[in-house]
Short mmCIF file of C-alpha atoms in Angstrom, two decimals:
data_model
loop_
_atom_site.label_atom_id
_atom_site.label_comp_id
_atom_site.label_asym_id
_atom_site.label_seq_id
_atom_site.Cartn_x
_atom_site.Cartn_y
_atom_site.Cartn_z
CA MET A 1 102.87 138.08 99.93
CA ASP A 2 102.07 138.21 103.59
CA ILE A 3 105.29 137.01 105.16
CA LYS A 4 103.97 137.21 108.70
CA ALA A 5 100.91 135.10 107.89
CA TYR A 6 103.12 132.59 106.08
CA ILE A 7 105.45 132.31 109.06
CA GLU A 8 102.54 131.91 111.47
CA SER A 9 100.70 129.37 109.31
CA GLY A 10 102.57 126.44 110.82
CA ILE A 11 104.27 125.53 107.56
CA ILE A 12 107.65 126.50 109.02
CA GLU A 13 107.32 123.93 111.82
CA SER A 14 105.89 121.35 109.41
CA TYR A 15 108.87 121.88 107.14
CA VAL A 16 111.42 121.47 109.92
CA MET A 17 109.68 118.33 111.17
CA ARG A 18 109.57 117.07 107.58
CA LEU A 19 105.78 116.82 107.65
CA THR A 20 105.38 118.80 104.44
CA SER A 21 104.63 117.39 100.98
CA PRO A 22 107.44 117.53 98.39
CA GLU A 23 105.73 120.56 96.76
CA GLU A 24 105.44 122.39 100.08
CA THR A 25 109.05 121.55 100.92
CA ALA A 26 110.29 123.02 97.63
CA ASP A 27 108.14 126.09 98.28
CA VAL A 28 109.61 126.68 101.76
CA VAL A 29 113.16 126.30 100.43
CA SER A 30 112.57 128.92 97.75
CA MET A 31 110.79 131.20 100.26
CA MET A 32 113.78 130.90 102.61
CA SER A 33 116.19 132.13 99.97
CA ALA A 34 113.82 134.93 98.96
CA TYR A 35 112.83 136.16 102.44
CA PRO A 36 115.42 136.36 105.22
CA GLU A 37 112.58 136.59 107.79
CA ILE A 38 111.36 133.18 106.68
CA ALA A 39 114.88 131.74 106.76
CA LYS A 40 115.25 133.17 110.27
CA ALA A 41 111.93 131.70 111.40
CA VAL A 42 113.02 128.28 110.14
CA ASN A 43 116.40 128.61 111.82
CA ASP A 44 114.88 129.80 115.10
CA PHE A 45 112.56 126.80 115.28
CA GLU A 46 115.38 124.45 114.35
CA ILE A 47 117.53 125.86 117.14
CA SER A 48 114.82 125.60 119.79
CA LEU A 49 114.04 122.04 118.70
CA GLU A 50 117.74 121.18 118.74
CA GLN A 51 118.20 122.72 122.19
CA HIS A 52 115.18 120.92 123.58
CA LEU A 53 116.29 117.57 122.22
CA THR A 54 119.89 118.08 123.32
CA ALA A 55 118.67 118.96 126.80
CA ASN A 56 116.39 115.90 126.90
CA ALA A 57 118.92 113.48 125.47
CA VAL A 58 119.43 109.84 126.42
CA VAL A 59 123.08 108.87 126.47
CA PRO A 60 123.57 105.70 124.44
CA SER A 61 125.82 102.86 125.55
CA PRO A 62 129.52 103.36 124.78
CA ASP A 63 129.30 100.15 122.74
CA VAL A 64 127.32 102.07 120.11
CA LYS A 65 130.15 104.48 119.46
CA GLN A 66 132.62 101.63 119.33
CA ALA A 67 130.41 99.77 116.86
CA ILE A 68 130.15 102.87 114.65
CA TRP A 69 133.91 103.37 114.69
CA ASN A 70 134.48 99.69 113.90
CA GLU A 71 132.05 99.88 111.01
CA LEU A 72 133.56 103.07 109.65
CA ASN A 73 137.16 101.99 110.14
CA PRO A 74 137.59 100.99 106.46
CA ASP A 75 136.07 104.38 105.52
CA PHE A 76 138.41 106.24 107.82
CA LEU A 77 141.63 104.66 106.61
CA PRO A 78 141.56 105.66 102.92
CA VAL A 79 140.67 109.20 103.94
CA ILE A 80 143.78 109.35 106.04
CA LYS A 81 145.88 107.99 103.19
CA GLU A 82 144.42 110.55 100.80
CA ASP A 83 145.34 113.38 103.07
CA PRO A 84 148.85 114.47 102.02
CA ALA A 85 149.30 116.65 105.10
CA ILE A 86 148.75 113.75 107.50
CA THR A 87 150.65 111.20 105.40
CA GLY A 88 153.48 113.67 104.98
CA THR A 89 154.02 114.22 108.67
CA ALA A 90 153.58 110.56 109.53
CA VAL A 91 156.25 109.48 107.07
CA ARG A 92 158.55 112.42 107.45
CA ARG A 93 158.66 112.55 111.22
CA PRO A 94 161.16 109.69 111.88
CA ALA A 95 163.37 110.92 109.02
CA THR A 96 163.35 114.38 110.51
CA TRP A 97 164.39 113.03 113.90
CA LYS A 98 167.18 110.97 112.41
CA TYR A 99 168.37 113.96 110.46
CA LEU A 100 168.24 116.15 113.55
CA ALA A 101 170.11 113.55 115.62
CA ALA A 102 172.81 113.23 112.96
CA ALA A 103 173.04 116.99 112.63
CA SER A 104 173.43 117.44 116.39
CA LEU A 105 176.19 114.80 116.47
CA VAL A 106 178.05 116.58 113.68
CA LEU A 107 177.60 119.87 115.49
CA LEU A 108 178.90 118.30 118.71
CA LEU A 109 182.04 117.06 116.91
CA ILE A 110 182.63 120.40 115.26
CA SER A 111 182.14 122.05 118.63
CA ALA A 112 184.68 119.69 120.28
CA VAL A 113 187.27 120.33 117.57
CA LEU A 114 186.73 124.05 117.81
CA ASN A 115 187.04 123.84 121.60
CA ILE A 116 190.50 122.23 121.32
CA TYR A 117 191.57 124.64 118.60
CA TYR A 118 190.44 127.69 120.52
CA TYR A 119 191.86 126.38 123.79
CA ASN A 120 195.31 126.08 122.16
CA LYS A 121 194.94 129.54 120.69
CA TYR A 122 193.96 130.79 124.09
CA ALA A 123 196.98 129.14 125.77
CA ASP A 124 199.32 130.67 123.15
CA ALA A 125 197.76 134.06 123.59
CA ARG A 126 198.01 133.70 127.36
CA ARG A 127 201.73 132.87 127.15
CA GLU A 128 202.33 135.76 124.78
CA TYR A 129 200.38 138.03 127.03
CA ASN A 130 202.39 137.03 130.10
CA GLY A 131 205.64 137.63 128.16
CA LEU A 132 204.42 141.03 127.11
CA LEU A 133 203.35 141.77 130.65
CA ALA A 134 206.87 141.00 131.98
CA GLU A 135 208.43 143.03 129.20
CA ARG A 136 206.14 145.86 129.99
CA SER A 137 207.07 145.85 133.71
CA SER A 138 210.77 145.87 132.88
CA LEU A 139 210.19 148.71 130.45
CA PHE A 140 208.35 150.57 133.13
CA ALA A 141 211.18 149.96 135.56
CA ASN A 142 213.68 151.22 132.99
CA LEU A 143 211.48 154.17 132.32
CA ASP A 144 211.31 154.90 136.05
CA ALA A 145 215.10 154.75 136.32
CA ALA A 146 215.47 156.96 133.29
CA GLN A 147 212.91 159.33 134.65
CA THR A 148 214.70 159.51 138.00
CA LYS A 149 218.00 160.11 136.28
CA LEU A 150 216.42 162.74 134.11
CA ASN A 151 214.96 164.43 137.15
CA VAL A 152 218.36 164.48 138.85
CA LEU A 153 220.06 165.76 135.72
CA ASP A 154 217.37 168.32 135.33
CA SER A 155 217.75 169.57 138.88
CA SER A 156 221.55 169.67 138.37
CA MET A 157 220.99 171.63 135.21
CA GLN A 158 218.68 174.03 137.03
CA MET A 159 221.35 174.52 139.69
CA MET A 160 224.04 175.21 137.12
CA LYS A 161 221.78 177.67 135.31
CA ASP A 162 221.30 179.54 138.61
CA THR A 163 223.17 182.88 138.29
CA ALA A 164 224.18 182.68 141.95
CA MET A 165 226.09 179.48 141.25
CA GLN A 166 229.87 179.95 141.30
CA ILE A 167 231.95 177.46 139.38
CA ILE A 168 235.32 176.49 140.68
CA ALA A 169 237.37 174.23 138.44
CA MET A 170 239.79 171.98 140.30
CA THR A 171 242.67 170.38 138.50
CA GLY A 172 245.49 167.99 139.33
CA LYS A 173 247.72 165.40 137.69
CA ASN A 174 245.43 163.46 135.25
CA SER A 175 242.40 164.54 137.32
CA LYS A 176 239.69 167.15 137.02
CA ALA A 177 236.69 168.07 139.17
CA THR A 178 234.36 171.03 139.55
CA VAL A 179 232.77 172.65 142.60
CA TYR A 180 229.45 174.43 142.23
CA TRP A 181 229.01 176.85 145.09
CA ASN A 182 225.82 178.73 145.49
CA SER A 183 226.85 182.16 146.74
CA ARG A 184 223.32 182.78 148.02
CA THR A 185 222.54 179.54 149.87
CA LYS A 186 226.18 178.54 150.34
CA ASP A 187 225.30 175.01 149.16
CA VAL A 188 228.19 173.11 147.69
CA TYR A 189 228.05 170.50 144.91
CA VAL A 190 230.88 168.62 143.33
CA LEU A 191 231.15 167.09 139.87
CA GLN A 192 233.81 164.50 139.18
CA ASN A 193 234.83 165.37 135.64
CA GLU A 194 237.79 163.07 135.48
CA MET A 195 238.66 161.22 138.64
CA ALA A 196 240.33 157.84 139.03
CA LYS A 197 238.23 155.07 140.49
CA VAL A 198 238.72 154.83 144.26
CA PRO A 199 240.44 151.69 145.60
CA GLN A 200 238.69 149.44 148.10
CA GLY A 201 238.39 151.06 151.56
CA LYS A 202 239.19 154.53 150.24
CA GLN A 203 237.02 157.59 149.57
CA TYR A 204 237.47 161.04 148.10
CA GLN A 205 237.03 163.91 150.57
CA LEU A 206 236.32 167.54 149.67
CA TRP A 207 238.05 170.27 151.61
CA ALA A 208 237.32 173.96 151.76
CA ILE A 209 240.34 176.12 152.40
CA VAL A 210 239.26 178.80 154.86
CA ASP A 211 241.85 181.30 156.00
CA GLY A 212 244.58 178.94 154.81
CA LYS A 213 243.25 176.02 156.81
CA PRO A 214 241.41 172.96 155.40
CA VAL A 215 237.80 172.50 156.53
CA ASP A 216 235.96 169.23 155.88
CA ALA A 217 233.27 169.70 153.17
CA GLY A 218 232.07 166.14 153.11
CA MET A 219 232.73 162.79 151.47
CA VAL A 220 232.31 162.50 147.73
CA GLY A 221 230.01 159.56 147.10
CA ASP A 222 229.44 157.64 143.92
CA CYS A 223 227.22 160.21 142.27
CA GLY A 224 228.05 159.09 138.75
CA ASP A 225 227.73 161.79 136.17
CA VAL A 226 225.66 164.03 138.36
CA LEU A 227 226.42 166.51 141.08
CA CYS A 228 227.09 165.32 144.58
CA LYS A 229 225.68 167.51 147.27
CA MET A 230 228.31 168.44 149.87
CA LYS A 231 228.33 170.27 153.17
CA ASN A 232 227.27 173.92 153.37
CA ILE A 233 230.35 176.13 153.28
CA PRO A 234 229.82 179.84 154.22
CA ARG A 235 233.13 181.04 152.87
CA ALA A 236 236.32 179.61 151.33
CA GLU A 237 239.30 180.69 149.27
CA ALA A 238 239.81 177.36 147.57
CA PHE A 239 238.52 173.77 147.33
CA ALA A 240 240.52 170.55 147.15
CA ILE A 241 239.95 166.79 147.02
CA THR A 242 242.16 164.22 148.74
CA LEU A 243 241.96 160.46 148.85
CA GLU A 244 241.31 159.35 152.40
CA ASN A 245 240.37 156.17 154.23
CA ALA A 246 236.65 155.42 153.95
CA GLY A 247 234.67 157.60 156.36
CA GLY A 248 237.09 160.52 155.97
CA SER A 249 239.82 162.17 158.01
CA ALA A 250 240.00 165.20 160.29
CA VAL A 251 242.95 166.60 158.40
CA PRO A 252 243.71 166.04 154.72
CA THR A 253 246.53 163.70 153.72
CA MET A 254 248.42 166.14 151.56
CA SER A 255 250.34 163.39 149.80
CA GLN A 256 247.06 162.23 148.43
CA LEU A 257 245.90 165.59 147.05
CA TYR A 258 244.23 164.90 143.71
CA VAL A 259 242.82 168.23 142.60
CA ILE A 260 242.71 171.84 143.86
CA GLY A 261 241.13 175.03 142.55
CA LYS A 262 240.95 178.62 143.76
CA VAL A 263 237.65 180.40 144.20
CA MET B 1 126.19 118.75 126.32
CA HIS B 2 129.15 120.76 125.22
CA ILE B 3 132.29 118.82 124.72
CA LYS B 4 135.47 120.79 124.75
CA LYS B 5 138.12 119.14 122.68
CA GLU B 6 141.27 119.87 120.81
CA ARG B 7 141.55 119.11 117.14
CA THR B 8 143.57 119.89 114.10
CA ASN B 9 141.88 121.13 110.97
CA LEU B 10 142.31 119.20 107.78
CA ALA B 11 145.19 121.24 106.44
CA GLY B 12 146.93 120.59 109.77
CA LEU B 13 147.66 124.28 110.06
CA MET B 14 146.55 125.13 113.55
CA PRO B 15 144.89 123.39 116.47
CA VAL B 16 141.43 124.66 117.36
CA THR B 17 140.07 124.35 120.87
CA GLY B 18 136.45 124.64 121.88
CA ASN B 19 133.10 124.13 120.26
CA TYR B 20 132.63 124.03 116.55
CA LYS B 21 130.59 126.64 114.79
CA GLU B 22 127.87 125.15 112.64
CA ALA B 23 129.54 126.26 109.37
CA ASP B 24 132.96 124.90 110.42
CA LEU B 25 131.43 121.64 111.54
CA VAL B 26 129.64 121.22 108.21
CA LEU B 27 132.76 122.04 106.23
CA LEU B 28 134.90 119.63 108.23
CA LEU B 29 132.30 116.90 108.04
CA LYS B 30 132.12 117.27 104.26
CA GLN B 31 135.91 117.07 104.23
CA ARG B 32 135.57 113.80 106.14
CA ASP B 33 137.27 115.13 109.24
CA ARG B 34 137.18 112.40 111.87
CA SER B 35 137.50 114.82 114.78
CA ALA B 36 134.45 116.72 113.56
CA PHE B 37 132.56 113.45 113.27
CA ASP B 38 133.64 112.50 116.76
CA TYR B 39 132.42 115.85 118.03
CA LEU B 40 129.14 115.37 116.18
CA TYR B 41 128.63 112.03 117.89
CA GLU B 42 129.45 113.35 121.35
CA GLN B 43 127.24 116.38 120.84
CA TYR B 44 124.17 114.85 119.23
CA SER B 45 124.06 111.06 119.69
CA GLY B 46 121.99 111.42 122.88
CA ALA B 47 119.40 113.70 121.27
CA LEU B 48 119.05 111.39 118.25
CA TYR B 49 118.94 108.30 120.45
CA ALA B 50 116.03 109.82 122.39
CA VAL B 51 114.06 110.42 119.19
CA ILE B 52 114.81 106.89 117.95
CA LEU B 53 113.54 105.59 121.31
CA ASN B 54 110.34 107.58 120.70
CA ILE B 55 109.75 105.40 117.65
CA ILE B 56 111.47 102.14 118.61
CA THR B 57 111.11 101.56 122.32
CA ASP B 58 113.49 98.62 122.53
CA ARG B 59 116.81 100.02 123.61
CA GLU B 60 118.94 97.42 121.89
CA THR B 61 117.16 97.86 118.57
CA ALA B 62 117.29 101.64 119.02
CA SER B 63 121.04 101.38 119.58
CA ASP B 64 121.42 99.46 116.32
CA ILE B 65 119.41 102.14 114.54
CA LEU B 66 121.58 104.85 116.11
CA GLN B 67 124.64 103.06 114.77
CA ASP B 68 123.13 102.94 111.27
CA VAL B 69 122.18 106.60 111.55
CA PHE B 70 125.72 107.74 112.31
CA VAL B 71 127.16 105.56 109.57
CA LYS B 72 124.69 107.23 107.18
CA ILE B 73 125.60 110.69 108.49
CA TRP B 74 129.25 109.97 107.73
CA ARG B 75 128.67 108.40 104.34
CA GLN B 76 125.98 110.82 103.17
CA ALA B 77 127.55 114.03 104.48
CA ASP B 78 127.88 115.26 100.89
CA GLN B 79 124.12 115.23 100.53
CA TYR B 80 123.55 117.69 103.34
CA ASP B 81 122.50 121.10 101.97
CA PRO B 82 122.88 123.99 104.46
CA ALA B 83 120.45 126.08 102.38
CA LYS B 84 117.67 123.76 103.50
CA GLY B 85 118.32 123.97 107.22
CA ARG B 86 120.61 123.16 110.06
CA LEU B 87 122.85 120.11 110.25
CA PHE B 88 121.03 118.79 113.31
CA THR B 89 117.68 118.97 111.51
CA TRP B 90 119.14 116.92 108.68
CA MET B 91 120.54 114.36 111.12
CA LEU B 92 117.27 114.28 113.04
CA ASN B 93 115.43 113.46 109.84
CA ILE B 94 117.88 110.64 109.05
CA ALA B 95 117.26 109.22 112.53
CA ARG B 96 113.50 109.53 112.17
CA ASN B 97 113.44 107.99 108.69
CA ALA B 98 115.71 105.12 109.71
CA SER B 99 113.49 104.37 112.69
CA ILE B 100 110.25 104.53 110.72
CA ASP B 101 111.79 102.42 107.95
CA PHE B 102 112.68 99.82 110.52
CA THR B 103 109.12 99.72 111.89
CA ARG B 104 107.94 99.02 108.36
CA GLY B 105 110.35 96.12 107.96
CA LYS B 106 109.07 92.54 107.92
CA GLN B 107 110.58 91.50 111.25
CA PHE B 108 109.16 94.45 113.13
CA LYS B 109 105.73 94.02 111.56
CA ASN B 110 105.68 90.36 112.51
CA SER B 111 106.60 91.10 116.08
CA ARG B 112 103.74 93.60 116.25
CA LYS B 113 101.26 91.49 114.27
CA HIS B 114 98.92 91.04 117.15
CA LEU B 115 98.62 94.77 117.59
CA ASP B 116 96.04 96.62 115.56
CA ILE B 117 97.52 99.85 114.30
CA SER B 118 94.58 101.97 115.42
CA ASP B 119 94.76 100.27 118.77
CA THR B 120 98.47 101.06 119.02
CA MET B 121 97.78 104.64 118.17
CA GLY B 122 94.95 104.96 120.62
CA HIS B 123 96.97 103.64 123.50
CA LEU B 124 100.35 104.88 122.41
CA PRO B 125 101.28 106.85 125.54
CA GLU B 126 100.42 103.87 127.74
CA ASN B 127 102.16 101.38 125.49
CA ILE B 128 105.52 103.10 125.54
CA PRO B 129 107.37 101.71 128.55
CA PHE B 130 109.08 103.65 131.32
CA ASP B 131 110.57 106.97 130.26
CA THR B 132 110.41 106.89 126.47
CA ASP B 133 107.31 109.08 126.45
CA ARG B 134 109.09 111.67 128.47
CA ILE B 135 112.20 111.94 126.31
CA GLY B 136 112.89 113.40 122.88
CA ILE B 137 109.87 114.72 121.01
CA ALA B 138 107.35 112.42 122.67
CA GLY B 139 107.78 114.38 125.87
CA ILE B 140 106.29 117.45 124.20
CA VAL B 141 103.80 115.57 122.07
CA LYS B 142 102.36 114.07 125.24
CA ARG B 143 101.58 117.58 126.43
CA LEU B 144 99.70 118.53 123.27
CA PRO B 145 95.97 118.98 123.87
CA GLY B 146 93.29 116.62 122.56
CA GLU B 147 93.64 115.09 119.14
CA TYR B 148 96.83 117.02 118.35
CA GLY B 149 99.03 114.50 120.13
CA LYS B 150 97.57 111.58 118.21
CA LEU B 151 97.97 113.35 114.87
CA ILE B 152 101.61 114.23 115.51
CA THR B 153 102.29 110.71 116.74
CA LEU B 154 100.87 109.27 113.55
CA ALA B 155 102.55 111.77 111.29
CA TYR B 156 105.88 112.13 113.01
CA PHE B 157 106.54 108.84 114.78
CA ARG B 158 104.64 106.51 112.47
CA GLY B 159 105.50 108.39 109.30
CA TYR B 160 101.96 108.37 108.00
CA THR B 161 101.14 110.65 105.11
CA HIS B 162 98.29 113.12 105.49
CA GLU B 163 96.26 110.93 103.11
CA GLU B 164 96.85 107.84 105.25
CA ILE B 165 95.81 109.69 108.39
CA SER B 166 92.77 111.04 106.58
CA LYS B 167 91.73 107.48 105.72
CA GLU B 168 92.59 105.96 109.08
CA GLU B 169 91.00 108.64 111.18
CA ASN B 170 88.24 109.39 108.74
CA ILE B 171 89.05 113.10 108.75
CA PRO B 172 89.07 115.23 105.59
CA LEU B 173 92.56 115.71 104.13
CA GLY B 174 92.41 119.52 104.48
CA THR B 175 91.48 119.20 108.12
CA VAL B 176 94.39 116.81 108.80
CA LYS B 177 96.80 119.33 107.32
CA THR B 178 95.31 122.26 109.24
CA ARG B 179 95.27 120.37 112.54
CA ILE B 180 98.83 119.14 112.16
CA ARG B 181 100.00 122.69 111.54
CA LYS B 182 98.07 124.01 114.52
CA ALA B 183 99.48 121.16 116.62
CA LEU B 184 103.02 122.10 115.61
CA ILE B 185 102.44 125.76 116.46
CA VAL B 186 101.44 124.64 119.95
CA LEU B 187 104.40 122.23 120.07
CA LYS B 188 106.73 125.10 119.26
CA GLN B 189 105.38 127.07 122.18
CA LEU B 190 105.98 124.09 124.46
CA LEU B 191 109.68 123.81 123.56
#
């Protein structure tokens, strides 16, 4: 079979233009399926004919299209009904919107309720938090006070542990006090072991007895349970405490001698 | 004439933009997809209308034929066999057959009664008014040399069988066939 001769015989073009006899037509169809070159030749001519006619087209009146659509309208409708995908969306769409609208309303309500609930929880938590915050500051303040006291006690303790520290116990009627005298630095501290509370306008005054004469060693403040730092005393034979008017006196009021102790 | 349009395939799965491929177009048309049919009309109605005008010069009548042709394309889509050729070729043949069938109808014959068929054939290029000999296939046929144009006009536009042409033109049947084929080979080169 000479394919080339067959293709060039003009039968291909005759076939495409439908100018072949029924026998020839059947022959070309079977040749097309048997020989891809023949199928290609047919297709090539069809495409060039199609392109030529498309390029040299005459646009019909828009009425023609309208008339076709009008005529086919009954044909179109059942096809649309038969299509479950199209019918499905067309029917389901409004239902879906209603459902979505209802769902969003429900969600809005739930959201509002939750907002109130969580706002109340938040307010409670806020109140609790503020209470805890106040408690915490007072605890901190207490801790600070305790810390300060501890520091003072600790420093007193350190002083008493100092080997240079001389301890002079002073005693009197129902009263007891102690002088801590650093023999190296000559610093003097006093501890009120058991002293009566001073009346209004009065103050205890410490005296150092130097060469038999009283020397002012300072006023004893309200130092609580800790040591009160007094004046520096270079030397002394004894220490004593008298009750004097607030601010102190130049000479001790001997009638008001509370305690005395020898070094 | 390429019309860009958006459509949804039959399953409604995804929108497709752009021109249809021949195979997709055929499949959608057989599935009775209206968008594909719409595309088909936009793409090819002008080409088919031109060929109808080659056979039926009256524009109004040609428009009616074009309408019938597209209704047939829609209703007979199942009959199209891609193994036999392209979709356009099939549609072109429907347009040609519908036009020729119309010319053979009683009304048309009566309106042309005064015209002798051989006379019509002989003066065909002159008888076709304004641009109809320059559009569609007639535009190429006009450029065919000598007797070729007449033979193709008879065979293609009038729908004469080779036997009828042989009798009318007093040419041996084998010669008619050979000349028509030669004419088409030339026509192909003119495309």
